[in-house]
mmCIF file of C-alpha atoms in Angstrom:
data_model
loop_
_atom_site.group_PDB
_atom_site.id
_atom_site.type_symbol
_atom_site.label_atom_id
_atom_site.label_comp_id
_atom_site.label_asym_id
_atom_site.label_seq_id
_atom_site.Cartn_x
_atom_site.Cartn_y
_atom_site.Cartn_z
ATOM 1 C CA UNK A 1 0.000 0.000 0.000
ATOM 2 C CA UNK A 2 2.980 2.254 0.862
ATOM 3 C CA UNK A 3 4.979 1.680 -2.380
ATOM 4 C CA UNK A 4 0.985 2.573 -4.213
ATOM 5 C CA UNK A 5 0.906 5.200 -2.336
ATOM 6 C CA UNK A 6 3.845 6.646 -3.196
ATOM 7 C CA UNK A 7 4.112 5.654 -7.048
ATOM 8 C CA UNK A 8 0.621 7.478 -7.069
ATOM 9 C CA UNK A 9 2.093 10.947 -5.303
ATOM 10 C CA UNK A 10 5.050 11.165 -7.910
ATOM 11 C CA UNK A 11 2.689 10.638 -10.888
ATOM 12 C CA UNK A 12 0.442 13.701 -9.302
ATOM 13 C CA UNK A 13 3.727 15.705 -9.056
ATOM 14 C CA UNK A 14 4.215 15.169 -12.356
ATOM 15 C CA UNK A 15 0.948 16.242 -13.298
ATOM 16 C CA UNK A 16 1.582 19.534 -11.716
ATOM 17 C CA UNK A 17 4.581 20.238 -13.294
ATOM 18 C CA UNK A 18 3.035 19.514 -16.921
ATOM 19 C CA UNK A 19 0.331 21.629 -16.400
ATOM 20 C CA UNK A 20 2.630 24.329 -14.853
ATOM 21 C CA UNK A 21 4.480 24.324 -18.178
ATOM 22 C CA UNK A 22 1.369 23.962 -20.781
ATOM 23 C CA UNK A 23 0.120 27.173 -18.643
ATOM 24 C CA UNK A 24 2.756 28.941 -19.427
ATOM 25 C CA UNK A 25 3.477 28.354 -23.230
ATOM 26 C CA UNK A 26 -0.195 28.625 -23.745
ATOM 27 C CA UNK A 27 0.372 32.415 -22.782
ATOM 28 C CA UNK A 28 3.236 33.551 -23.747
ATOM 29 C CA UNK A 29 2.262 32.051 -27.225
ATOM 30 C CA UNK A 30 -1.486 33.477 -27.468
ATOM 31 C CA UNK A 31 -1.736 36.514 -30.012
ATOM 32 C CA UNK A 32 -1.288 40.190 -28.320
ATOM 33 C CA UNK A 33 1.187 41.579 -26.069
ATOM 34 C CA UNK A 34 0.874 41.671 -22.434
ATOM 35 C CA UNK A 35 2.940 45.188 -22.172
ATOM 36 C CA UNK A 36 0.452 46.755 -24.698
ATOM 37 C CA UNK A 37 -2.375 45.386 -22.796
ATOM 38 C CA UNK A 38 -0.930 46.893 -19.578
ATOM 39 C CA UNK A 39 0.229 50.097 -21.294
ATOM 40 C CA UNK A 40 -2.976 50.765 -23.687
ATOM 41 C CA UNK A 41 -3.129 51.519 -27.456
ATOM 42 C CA UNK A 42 -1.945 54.821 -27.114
ATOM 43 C CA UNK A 43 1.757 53.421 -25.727
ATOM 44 C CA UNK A 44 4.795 54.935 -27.874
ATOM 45 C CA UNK A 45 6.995 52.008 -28.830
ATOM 46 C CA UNK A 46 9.595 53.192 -26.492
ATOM 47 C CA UNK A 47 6.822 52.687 -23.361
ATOM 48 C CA UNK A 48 6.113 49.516 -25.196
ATOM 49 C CA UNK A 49 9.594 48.061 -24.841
ATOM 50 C CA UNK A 50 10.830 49.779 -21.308
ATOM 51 C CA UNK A 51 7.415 47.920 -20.245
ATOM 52 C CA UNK A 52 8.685 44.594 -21.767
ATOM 53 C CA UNK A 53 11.780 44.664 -20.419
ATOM 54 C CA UNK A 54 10.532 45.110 -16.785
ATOM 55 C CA UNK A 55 8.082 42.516 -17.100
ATOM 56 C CA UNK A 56 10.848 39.846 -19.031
ATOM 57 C CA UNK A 57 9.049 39.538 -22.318
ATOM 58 C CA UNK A 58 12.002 40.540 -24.246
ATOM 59 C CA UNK A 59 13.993 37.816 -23.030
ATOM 60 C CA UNK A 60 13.899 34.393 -25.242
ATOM 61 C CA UNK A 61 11.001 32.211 -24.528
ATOM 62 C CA UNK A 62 13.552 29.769 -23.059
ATOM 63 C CA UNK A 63 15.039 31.871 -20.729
ATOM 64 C CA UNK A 64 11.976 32.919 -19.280
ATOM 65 C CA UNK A 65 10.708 29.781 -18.664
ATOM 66 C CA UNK A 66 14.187 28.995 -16.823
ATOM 67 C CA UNK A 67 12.956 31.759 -14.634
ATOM 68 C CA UNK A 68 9.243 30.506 -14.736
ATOM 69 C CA UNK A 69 10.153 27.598 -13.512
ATOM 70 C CA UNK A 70 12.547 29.071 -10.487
ATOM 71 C CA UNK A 71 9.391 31.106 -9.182
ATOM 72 C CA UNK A 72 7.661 27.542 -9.461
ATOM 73 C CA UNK A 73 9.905 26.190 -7.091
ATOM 74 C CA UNK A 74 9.777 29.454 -4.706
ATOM 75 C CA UNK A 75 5.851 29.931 -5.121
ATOM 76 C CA UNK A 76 7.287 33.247 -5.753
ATOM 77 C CA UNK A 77 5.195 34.161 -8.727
ATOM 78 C CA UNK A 78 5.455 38.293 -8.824
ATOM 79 C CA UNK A 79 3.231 40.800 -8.710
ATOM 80 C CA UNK A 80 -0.403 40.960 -10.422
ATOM 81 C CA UNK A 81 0.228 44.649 -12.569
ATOM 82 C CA UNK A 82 -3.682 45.207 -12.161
ATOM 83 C CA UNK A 83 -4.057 44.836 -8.504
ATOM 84 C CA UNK A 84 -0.379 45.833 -7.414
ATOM 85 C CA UNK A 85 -0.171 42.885 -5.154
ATOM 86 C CA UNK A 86 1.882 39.480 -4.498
ATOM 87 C CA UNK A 87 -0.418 37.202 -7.285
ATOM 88 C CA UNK A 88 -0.123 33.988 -5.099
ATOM 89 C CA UNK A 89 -1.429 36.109 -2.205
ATOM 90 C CA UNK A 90 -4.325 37.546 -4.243
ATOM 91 C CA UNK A 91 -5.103 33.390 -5.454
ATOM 92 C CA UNK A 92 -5.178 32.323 -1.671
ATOM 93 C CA UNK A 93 -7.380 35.262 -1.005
ATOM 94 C CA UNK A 94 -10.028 34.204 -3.497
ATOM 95 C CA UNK A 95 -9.794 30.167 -2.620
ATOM 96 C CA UNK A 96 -12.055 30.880 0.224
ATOM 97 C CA UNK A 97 -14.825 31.923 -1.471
ATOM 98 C CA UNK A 98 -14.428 29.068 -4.531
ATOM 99 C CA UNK A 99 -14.395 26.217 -1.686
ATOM 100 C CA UNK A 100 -16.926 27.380 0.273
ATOM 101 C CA UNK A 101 -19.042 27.011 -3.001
ATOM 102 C CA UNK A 102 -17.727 23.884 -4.216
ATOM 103 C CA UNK A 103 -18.474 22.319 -0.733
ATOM 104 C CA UNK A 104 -21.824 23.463 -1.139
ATOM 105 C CA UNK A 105 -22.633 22.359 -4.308
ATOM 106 C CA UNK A 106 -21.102 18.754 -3.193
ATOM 107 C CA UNK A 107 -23.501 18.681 -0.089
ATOM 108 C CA UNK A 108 -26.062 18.630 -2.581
ATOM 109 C CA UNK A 109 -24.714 16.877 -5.176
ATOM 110 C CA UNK A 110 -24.705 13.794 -2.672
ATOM 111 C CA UNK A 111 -28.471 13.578 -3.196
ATOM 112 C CA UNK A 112 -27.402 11.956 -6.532
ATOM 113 C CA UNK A 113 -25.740 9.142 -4.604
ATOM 114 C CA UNK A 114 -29.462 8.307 -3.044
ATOM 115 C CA UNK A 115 -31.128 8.682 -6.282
ATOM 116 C CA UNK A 116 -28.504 6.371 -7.867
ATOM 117 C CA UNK A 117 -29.110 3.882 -5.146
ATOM 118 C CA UNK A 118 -32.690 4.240 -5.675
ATOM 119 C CA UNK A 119 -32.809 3.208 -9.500
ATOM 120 C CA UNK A 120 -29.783 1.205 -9.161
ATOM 121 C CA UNK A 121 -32.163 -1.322 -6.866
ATOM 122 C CA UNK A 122 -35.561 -0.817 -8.950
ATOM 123 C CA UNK A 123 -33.908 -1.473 -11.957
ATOM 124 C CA UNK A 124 -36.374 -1.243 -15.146
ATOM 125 C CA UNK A 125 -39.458 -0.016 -13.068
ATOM 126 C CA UNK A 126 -40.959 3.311 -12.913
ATOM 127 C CA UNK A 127 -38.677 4.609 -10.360
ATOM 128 C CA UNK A 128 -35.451 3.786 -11.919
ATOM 129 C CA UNK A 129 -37.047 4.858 -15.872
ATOM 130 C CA UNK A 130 -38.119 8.289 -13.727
ATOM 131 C CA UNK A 131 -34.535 9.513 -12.235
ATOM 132 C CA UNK A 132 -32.795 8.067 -15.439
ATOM 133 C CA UNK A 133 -34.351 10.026 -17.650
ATOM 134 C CA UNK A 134 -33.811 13.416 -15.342
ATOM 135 C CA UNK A 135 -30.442 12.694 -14.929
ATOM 136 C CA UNK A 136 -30.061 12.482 -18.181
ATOM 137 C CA UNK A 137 -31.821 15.697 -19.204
ATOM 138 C CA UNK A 138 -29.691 17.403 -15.680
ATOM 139 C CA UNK A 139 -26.278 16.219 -17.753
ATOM 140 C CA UNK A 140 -27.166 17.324 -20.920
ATOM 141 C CA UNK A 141 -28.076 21.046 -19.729
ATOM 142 C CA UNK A 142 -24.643 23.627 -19.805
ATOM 143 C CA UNK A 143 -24.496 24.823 -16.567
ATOM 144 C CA UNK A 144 -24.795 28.546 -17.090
ATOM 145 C CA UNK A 145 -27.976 28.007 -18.912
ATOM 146 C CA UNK A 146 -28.932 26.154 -15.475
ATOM 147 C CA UNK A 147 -27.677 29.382 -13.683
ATOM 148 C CA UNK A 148 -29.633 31.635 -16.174
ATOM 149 C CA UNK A 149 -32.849 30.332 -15.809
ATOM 150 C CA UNK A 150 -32.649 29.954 -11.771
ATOM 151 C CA UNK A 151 -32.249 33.818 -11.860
ATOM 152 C CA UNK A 152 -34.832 34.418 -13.998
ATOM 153 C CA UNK A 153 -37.160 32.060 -11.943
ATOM 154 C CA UNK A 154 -35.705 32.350 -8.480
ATOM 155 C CA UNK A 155 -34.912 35.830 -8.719
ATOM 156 C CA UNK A 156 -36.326 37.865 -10.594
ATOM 157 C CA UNK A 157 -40.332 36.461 -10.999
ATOM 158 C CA UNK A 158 -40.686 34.613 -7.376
ATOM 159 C CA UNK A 159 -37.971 37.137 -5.793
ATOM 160 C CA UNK A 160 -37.121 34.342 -3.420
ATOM 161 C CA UNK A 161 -33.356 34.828 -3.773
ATOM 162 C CA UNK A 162 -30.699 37.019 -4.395
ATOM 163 C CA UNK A 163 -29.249 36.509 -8.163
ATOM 164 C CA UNK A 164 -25.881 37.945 -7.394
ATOM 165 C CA UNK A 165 -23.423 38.665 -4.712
ATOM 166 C CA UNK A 166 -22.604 37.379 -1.117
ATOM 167 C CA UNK A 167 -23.478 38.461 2.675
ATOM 168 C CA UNK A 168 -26.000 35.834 3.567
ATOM 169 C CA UNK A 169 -26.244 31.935 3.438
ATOM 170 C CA UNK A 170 -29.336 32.995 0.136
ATOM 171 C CA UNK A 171 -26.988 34.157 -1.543
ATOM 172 C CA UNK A 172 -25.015 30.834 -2.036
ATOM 173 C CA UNK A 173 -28.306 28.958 -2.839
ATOM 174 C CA UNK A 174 -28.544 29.801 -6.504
ATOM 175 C CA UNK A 175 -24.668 29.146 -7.458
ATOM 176 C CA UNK A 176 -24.068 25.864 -5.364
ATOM 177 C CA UNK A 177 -27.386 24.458 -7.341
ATOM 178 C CA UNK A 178 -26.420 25.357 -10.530
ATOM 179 C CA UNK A 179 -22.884 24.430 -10.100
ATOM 180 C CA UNK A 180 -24.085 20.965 -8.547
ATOM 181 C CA UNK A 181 -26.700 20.180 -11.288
ATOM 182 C CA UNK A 182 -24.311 18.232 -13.672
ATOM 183 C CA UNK A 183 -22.369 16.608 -10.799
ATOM 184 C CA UNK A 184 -25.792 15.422 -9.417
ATOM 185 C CA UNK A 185 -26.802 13.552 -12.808
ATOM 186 C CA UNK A 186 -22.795 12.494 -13.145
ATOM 187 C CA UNK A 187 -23.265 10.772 -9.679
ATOM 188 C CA UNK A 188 -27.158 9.631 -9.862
ATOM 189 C CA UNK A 189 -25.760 7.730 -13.100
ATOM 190 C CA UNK A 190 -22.778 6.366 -11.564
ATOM 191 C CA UNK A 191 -24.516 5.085 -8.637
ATOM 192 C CA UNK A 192 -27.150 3.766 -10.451
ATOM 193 C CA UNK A 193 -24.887 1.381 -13.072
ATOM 194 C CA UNK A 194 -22.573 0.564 -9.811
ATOM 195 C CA UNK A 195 -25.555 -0.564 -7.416
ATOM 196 C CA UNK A 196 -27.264 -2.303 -10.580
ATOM 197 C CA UNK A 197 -24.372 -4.362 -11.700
ATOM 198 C CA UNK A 198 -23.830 -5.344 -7.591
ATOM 199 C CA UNK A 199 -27.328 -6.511 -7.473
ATOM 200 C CA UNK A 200 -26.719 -8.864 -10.131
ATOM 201 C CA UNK A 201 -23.795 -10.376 -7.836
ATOM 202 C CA UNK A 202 -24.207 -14.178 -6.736
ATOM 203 C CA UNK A 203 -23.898 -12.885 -3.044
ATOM 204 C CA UNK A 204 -26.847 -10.414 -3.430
ATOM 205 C CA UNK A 205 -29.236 -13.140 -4.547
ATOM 206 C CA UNK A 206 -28.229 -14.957 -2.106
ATOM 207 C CA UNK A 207 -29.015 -12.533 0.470
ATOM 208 C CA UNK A 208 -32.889 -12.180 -1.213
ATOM 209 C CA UNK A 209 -32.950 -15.674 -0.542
ATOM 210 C CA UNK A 210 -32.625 -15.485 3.263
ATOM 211 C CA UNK A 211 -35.372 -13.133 3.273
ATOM 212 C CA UNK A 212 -34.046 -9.880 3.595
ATOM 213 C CA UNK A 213 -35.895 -6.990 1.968
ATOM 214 C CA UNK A 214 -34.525 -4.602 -0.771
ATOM 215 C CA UNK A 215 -33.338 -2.050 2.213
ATOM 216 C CA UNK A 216 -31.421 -4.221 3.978
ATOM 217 C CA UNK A 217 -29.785 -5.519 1.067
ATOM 218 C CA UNK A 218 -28.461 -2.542 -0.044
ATOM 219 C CA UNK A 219 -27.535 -1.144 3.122
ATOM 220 C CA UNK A 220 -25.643 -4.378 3.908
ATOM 221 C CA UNK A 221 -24.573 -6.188 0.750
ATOM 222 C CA UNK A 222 -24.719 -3.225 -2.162
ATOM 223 C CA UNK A 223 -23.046 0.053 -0.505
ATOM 224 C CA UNK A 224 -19.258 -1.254 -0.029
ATOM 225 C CA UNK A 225 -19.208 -3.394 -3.192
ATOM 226 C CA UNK A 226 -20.753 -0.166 -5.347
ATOM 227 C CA UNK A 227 -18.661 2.236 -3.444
ATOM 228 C CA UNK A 228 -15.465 1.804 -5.362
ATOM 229 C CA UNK A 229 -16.348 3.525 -8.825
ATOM 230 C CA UNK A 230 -18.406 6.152 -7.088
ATOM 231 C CA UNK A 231 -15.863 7.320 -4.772
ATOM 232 C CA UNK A 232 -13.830 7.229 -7.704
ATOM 233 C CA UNK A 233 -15.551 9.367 -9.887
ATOM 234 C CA UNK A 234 -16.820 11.656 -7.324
ATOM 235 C CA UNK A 235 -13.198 12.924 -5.675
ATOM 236 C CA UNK A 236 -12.727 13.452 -9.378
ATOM 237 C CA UNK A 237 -15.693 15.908 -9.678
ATOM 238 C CA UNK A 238 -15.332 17.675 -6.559
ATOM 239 C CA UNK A 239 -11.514 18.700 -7.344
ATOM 240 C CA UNK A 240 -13.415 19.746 -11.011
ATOM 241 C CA UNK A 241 -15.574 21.547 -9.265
ATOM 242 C CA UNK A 242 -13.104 24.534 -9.377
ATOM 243 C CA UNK A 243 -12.855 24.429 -12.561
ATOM 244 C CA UNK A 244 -16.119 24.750 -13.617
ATOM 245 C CA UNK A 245 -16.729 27.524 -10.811
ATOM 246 C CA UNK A 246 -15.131 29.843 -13.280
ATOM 247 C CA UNK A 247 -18.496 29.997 -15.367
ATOM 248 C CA UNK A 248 -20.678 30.141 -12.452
ATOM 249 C CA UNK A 249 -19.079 32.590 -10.928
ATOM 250 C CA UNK A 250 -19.007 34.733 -13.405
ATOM 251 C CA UNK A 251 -22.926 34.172 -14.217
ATOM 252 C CA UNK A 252 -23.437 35.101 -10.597
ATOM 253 C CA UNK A 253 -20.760 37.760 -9.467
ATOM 254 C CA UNK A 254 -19.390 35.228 -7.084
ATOM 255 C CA UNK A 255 -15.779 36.649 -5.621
ATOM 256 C CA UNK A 256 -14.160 33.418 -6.047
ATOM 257 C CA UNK A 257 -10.921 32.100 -7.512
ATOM 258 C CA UNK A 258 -12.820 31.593 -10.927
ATOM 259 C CA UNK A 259 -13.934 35.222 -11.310
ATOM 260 C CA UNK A 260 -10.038 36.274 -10.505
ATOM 261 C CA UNK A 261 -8.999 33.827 -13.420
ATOM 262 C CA UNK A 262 -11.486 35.570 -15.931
ATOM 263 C CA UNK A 263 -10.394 39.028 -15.005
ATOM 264 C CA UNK A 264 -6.503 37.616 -14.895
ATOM 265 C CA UNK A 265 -6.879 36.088 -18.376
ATOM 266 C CA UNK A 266 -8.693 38.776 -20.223
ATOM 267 C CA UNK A 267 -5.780 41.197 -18.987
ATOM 268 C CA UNK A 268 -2.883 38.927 -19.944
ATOM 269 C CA UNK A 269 -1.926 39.060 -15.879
ATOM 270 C CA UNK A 270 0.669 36.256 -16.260
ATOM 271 C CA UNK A 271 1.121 35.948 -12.788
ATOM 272 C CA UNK A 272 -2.034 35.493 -11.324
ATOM 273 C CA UNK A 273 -3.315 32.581 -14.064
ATOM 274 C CA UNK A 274 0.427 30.994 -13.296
ATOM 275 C CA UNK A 275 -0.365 30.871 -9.352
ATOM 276 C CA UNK A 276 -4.503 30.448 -10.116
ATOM 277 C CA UNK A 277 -3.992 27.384 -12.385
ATOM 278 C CA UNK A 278 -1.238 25.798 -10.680
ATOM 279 C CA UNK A 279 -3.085 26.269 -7.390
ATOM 280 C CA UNK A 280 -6.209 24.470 -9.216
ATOM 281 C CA UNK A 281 -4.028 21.771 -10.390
ATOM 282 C CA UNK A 282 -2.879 21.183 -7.092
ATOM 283 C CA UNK A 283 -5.989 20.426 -5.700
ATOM 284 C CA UNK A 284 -6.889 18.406 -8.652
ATOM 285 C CA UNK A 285 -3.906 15.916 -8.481
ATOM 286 C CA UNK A 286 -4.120 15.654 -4.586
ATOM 287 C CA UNK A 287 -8.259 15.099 -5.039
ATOM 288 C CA UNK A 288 -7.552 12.345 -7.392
ATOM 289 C CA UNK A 289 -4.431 11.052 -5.238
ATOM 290 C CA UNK A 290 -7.083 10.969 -2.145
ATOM 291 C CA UNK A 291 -9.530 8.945 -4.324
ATOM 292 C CA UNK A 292 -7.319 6.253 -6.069
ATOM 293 C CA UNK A 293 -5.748 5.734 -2.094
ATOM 294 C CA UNK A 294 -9.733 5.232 -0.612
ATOM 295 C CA UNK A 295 -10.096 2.913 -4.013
ATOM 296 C CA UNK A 296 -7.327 1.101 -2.989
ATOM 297 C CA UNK A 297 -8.742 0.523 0.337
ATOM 298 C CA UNK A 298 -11.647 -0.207 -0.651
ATOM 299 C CA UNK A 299 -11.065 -2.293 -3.401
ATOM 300 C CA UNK A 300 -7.781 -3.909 -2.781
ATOM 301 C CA UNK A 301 -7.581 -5.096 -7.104
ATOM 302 C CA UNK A 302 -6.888 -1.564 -8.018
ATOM 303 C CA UNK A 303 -4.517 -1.667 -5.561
ATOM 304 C CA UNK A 304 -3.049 -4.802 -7.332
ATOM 305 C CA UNK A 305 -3.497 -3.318 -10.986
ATOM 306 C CA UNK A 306 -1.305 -0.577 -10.532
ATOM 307 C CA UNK A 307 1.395 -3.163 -8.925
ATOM 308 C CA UNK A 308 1.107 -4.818 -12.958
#
């Protein structure tokens, strides 16, 4: 489990570091040039290059990624030229708010995993046919339509909820619901094919034949056997979570790390997309570490297929 454990944690390093790099390239290479964006149109071309040169960009692309990749190891990743301050600082600042929604929209993403369960163990009847097919249509809506049409509802014709901002536990309703509304069908579907394919299980019709009913056989025989690609699937998604916050945050003026990363992108502000997406990825690779470890626990042939 050890030697898993740790072959897992260098691959997730790894991971970090490549998408580190691709972050950067991806910038430096887009069309337009961060000193004009900082300077304006109206820049002469000596501001132009007095700008470049304080900011690097007139250095070769290799030697800049040298340096890129010192500040990596540092976490030393400048200043953000919009907001005058340290960029990692400004990141950390923002995480608060992004988590705080992403644990919210998990809490009620969960009620997938029960819905799952549900159709998993009335498989083919009315109940099962019922959540299928609105997980289904859940998946296949984009979530800032979702987030759209909640304001329009919520908001602005019942005027049960605020549609934008924060301050009070309302105003977290709207995002976490529409940020949770593909992760709900992704896990209803999950659970359902998991607990389905367990019921089929030797063991489980055994356990009919005792004379247990349907709740007890779930509770008892189902949950640990189905848990494996659930808990799989779902770390994944939660670590996701971030990423996706960047569109609902927008839609909803949310003062998270995915509004910061929309404002930091549009500007060229290499330093706070460096420290935003490598903070993101991060969290991603140490989600997904979590996950495959629990997997392993749970499910000792993972365990045994990454030995192979």
């Amino acid at each position: 489990m050890t030697k898993y454990a740790l072959r897992t944690a260098a691959t997730g390093v790894l991971i970090i570091f490549g998408a580190a790099t691709l972050v950067f390239f991806i910038m430096r290479l887009a069309p337009g040039d961060q000193a004009i964006v900082l300077l304006g149109p109206d820049a002469t071309a000596a501001e132009v290059a007095d700008a470049r040169a304080r900011l690097g960009l007139d250095q070769p692309l290799p030697v800049q990624y040298w340096h890129y990749l010192g500040q990596l190891v540092t976490l030393d990743f400048g200043e953000s030229y919009r907001f005058g301050q340290p960029a990692l600082d400004l990141v950390l600042s923002r995480l608060p708010a992004s988590v705080e929604l992403a644990l919210a929209a998990t809490v009620v993403a969960m009620l997938g995993v029960v819905f799952g369960a549900l159709a998993g163990a009335y498989r083919g009847r009315w109940i099962d046919r019922g959540i299928s097919g609105l997980a289904l249509t859940l998946y296949s809506m984009p979530p800032f339509w979702i987030g759209i049409m909640l304001i329009l509802v919520m908001a602005l014709q019942l005027r049960l909820l605020p549609s934008a901002g924060v301050g009070t536990p309302a105003h977290i309703v709207l995002p976490a619901l529409t940020l949770a509304a593909p992760f709900t069908a992704l896990l209803t579907r999950i659970t359902r094919s998991s607990v389905a394919e367990t019921m089929a299980e030797p063991h489980v019709r055994r356990a009919y034949a005792k004379g247990l009913s349907t709740r007890e056989v779930v509770t008892g025989h189902v949950v640990r056997n189905a848990a494996t690609p659930v808990v799989t699937v779902g770390a994944l998604h939660i670590s996701t979570l971030l990423g996706g916050a960047v569109i609902v945050e927008s839609v909803f003026s949310w003062p998270g790390l995915g509004s910061l990363l929309v404002t930091a992108v549009s500007n060229r502000d290499y330093s706070i997309v460096q420290a935003a997406v490598l903070l993101i990825a991060a969290i991603v690779v140490c989600c997904n570490v979590a996950a495959d470890l629990i997997a392993a626990r749970l499910d000792p042939r993972v365990r045994l297929g990454g030995a192979s």
